[in-house]
Amino acid sequence: HKGDHLNISLSKQHMIDYDQICIHDGKVLQSTNAIVQEVCMWHNFAKFARKVDEESSQAAADIESEKWWGGDSDEVKSANDIASYSLHTQIVLDALMESIQKGGVRIPL
């Protein structure tokens, strides 16, 4: 329910010998806002999409500088940043999968 307390558990993990995961540190934080991460994500997505629709018709995109949508608001800048992060993450994952298929060879990005 909105306004209820939300407990968030944080754990810091690191790898030890033989790729075993060892929990190093943990704590529980209490928040007074019970809106979960997924709901926040959709609220932000809707906010970004509205601003992109409003501003991109008035300003041009610049693909070379990874400005996928035109506009100068913080929401459009954030949408461009998130799209770039997503693209670069996909490039790294594609190279990783290709490396696995080729027996672990280095794949230039």
Short mmCIF file of C-alpha atoms in Angstrom, two decimals:
data_model
loop_
_atom_site.label_atom_id
_atom_site.label_comp_id
_atom_site.label_asym_id
_atom_site.label_seq_id
_atom_site.Cartn_x
_atom_site.Cartn_y
_atom_site.Cartn_z
CA HIS A 1 0.00 0.00 0.00
CA LYS A 2 1.26 3.44 -0.85
CA GLY A 3 2.89 5.11 2.12
CA ASP A 4 3.69 1.86 3.92
CA HIS A 5 7.25 1.14 4.94
CA LEU A 6 9.41 -0.82 2.54
CA ASN A 7 12.40 -2.83 3.75
CA ILE A 8 15.29 -3.13 1.33
CA SER A 9 18.07 -5.63 1.96
CA LEU A 10 21.51 -4.69 0.65
CA SER A 11 24.32 -7.20 0.32
CA LYS A 12 27.86 -6.61 -0.84
CA GLN A 13 29.29 -9.68 -2.56
CA HIS A 14 32.65 -10.59 -4.00
CA MET A 15 34.22 -13.62 -5.64
CA ILE A 16 36.64 -15.84 -3.75
CA ASP A 17 38.78 -18.78 -4.90
CA TYR A 18 37.18 -21.17 -7.39
CA ASP A 19 34.43 -18.66 -8.30
CA GLN A 20 32.50 -19.10 -5.08
CA ILE A 21 30.35 -16.18 -3.98
CA CYS A 22 30.95 -14.94 -0.46
CA ILE A 23 28.64 -12.40 1.18
CA HIS A 24 30.89 -9.76 2.69
CA ASP A 25 28.48 -7.29 4.26
CA GLY A 26 24.73 -6.86 4.57
CA LYS A 27 22.18 -4.48 6.04
CA VAL A 28 18.48 -3.66 5.84
CA LEU A 29 17.27 -0.16 4.99
CA GLN A 30 13.74 1.03 5.71
CA SER A 31 12.06 3.44 3.33
CA THR A 32 8.85 5.37 3.97
CA ASN A 33 7.87 5.13 0.31
CA ALA A 34 6.51 1.76 -0.73
CA ILE A 35 6.68 2.37 -4.49
CA VAL A 36 8.79 -0.49 -5.79
CA GLN A 37 11.53 -0.23 -8.41
CA GLU A 38 9.40 -1.56 -11.28
CA VAL A 39 6.69 1.05 -10.69
CA CYS A 40 9.31 3.82 -10.58
CA MET A 41 10.78 2.47 -13.82
CA TRP A 42 7.41 2.68 -15.62
CA HIS A 43 6.71 6.17 -14.24
CA ASN A 44 10.10 7.34 -15.56
CA PHE A 45 9.58 5.58 -18.89
CA ALA A 46 6.23 7.35 -19.37
CA LYS A 47 7.78 10.71 -18.40
CA PHE A 48 10.69 10.21 -20.83
CA ALA A 49 8.39 9.05 -23.65
CA ARG A 50 6.11 12.11 -23.28
CA LYS A 51 9.07 14.52 -23.42
CA VAL A 52 10.65 12.70 -26.36
CA ASP A 53 7.33 12.92 -28.25
CA GLU A 54 6.99 16.63 -27.43
CA GLU A 55 10.54 17.71 -28.20
CA SER A 56 11.86 15.37 -30.89
CA SER A 57 9.51 16.75 -33.52
CA GLN A 58 11.05 20.18 -32.99
CA ALA A 59 14.74 19.20 -32.82
CA ALA A 60 16.84 16.90 -34.96
CA ALA A 61 18.58 13.75 -33.79
CA ASP A 62 22.36 13.45 -34.08
CA ILE A 63 23.25 9.77 -34.38
CA GLU A 64 27.02 10.42 -34.58
CA SER A 65 27.04 11.89 -31.07
CA GLU A 66 24.48 9.33 -29.83
CA LYS A 67 21.72 11.88 -29.48
CA TRP A 68 18.95 9.55 -30.61
CA TRP A 69 16.14 12.04 -30.02
CA GLY A 70 16.28 15.78 -30.33
CA GLY A 71 15.41 18.01 -27.39
CA ASP A 72 17.12 19.73 -24.49
CA SER A 73 15.09 18.76 -21.43
CA ASP A 74 16.59 16.60 -18.70
CA GLU A 75 14.13 13.83 -19.60
CA VAL A 76 15.26 13.70 -23.24
CA LYS A 77 18.91 13.80 -22.18
CA SER A 78 18.25 10.90 -19.79
CA ALA A 79 16.42 8.96 -22.50
CA ASN A 80 19.39 9.44 -24.85
CA ASP A 81 21.82 8.32 -22.13
CA ILE A 82 19.78 5.20 -21.32
CA ALA A 83 19.53 4.30 -25.02
CA SER A 84 23.32 4.66 -25.37
CA TYR A 85 23.96 2.51 -22.28
CA SER A 86 21.64 -0.12 -23.69
CA LEU A 87 23.37 -0.08 -27.09
CA HIS A 88 26.86 -0.37 -25.58
CA THR A 89 25.75 -3.16 -23.24
CA GLN A 90 24.32 -5.08 -26.21
CA ILE A 91 27.58 -4.63 -28.15
CA VAL A 92 29.56 -6.08 -25.22
CA LEU A 93 27.12 -9.00 -24.81
CA ASP A 94 27.23 -9.77 -28.54
CA ALA A 95 31.04 -9.81 -28.44
CA LEU A 96 30.96 -12.05 -25.36
CA MET A 97 28.66 -14.54 -27.07
CA GLU A 98 30.84 -14.52 -30.20
CA SER A 99 33.93 -15.10 -28.07
CA ILE A 100 32.26 -18.05 -26.34
CA GLN A 101 31.30 -19.55 -29.70
CA LYS A 102 34.87 -19.18 -30.94
CA GLY A 103 36.47 -20.79 -27.89
CA GLY A 104 37.29 -17.68 -25.88
CA VAL A 105 39.16 -15.62 -28.47
CA ARG A 106 39.37 -11.86 -28.01
CA ILE A 107 36.72 -9.98 -29.99
CA PRO A 108 37.45 -6.31 -30.76
CA LEU A 109 34.62 -3.94 -29.92
#
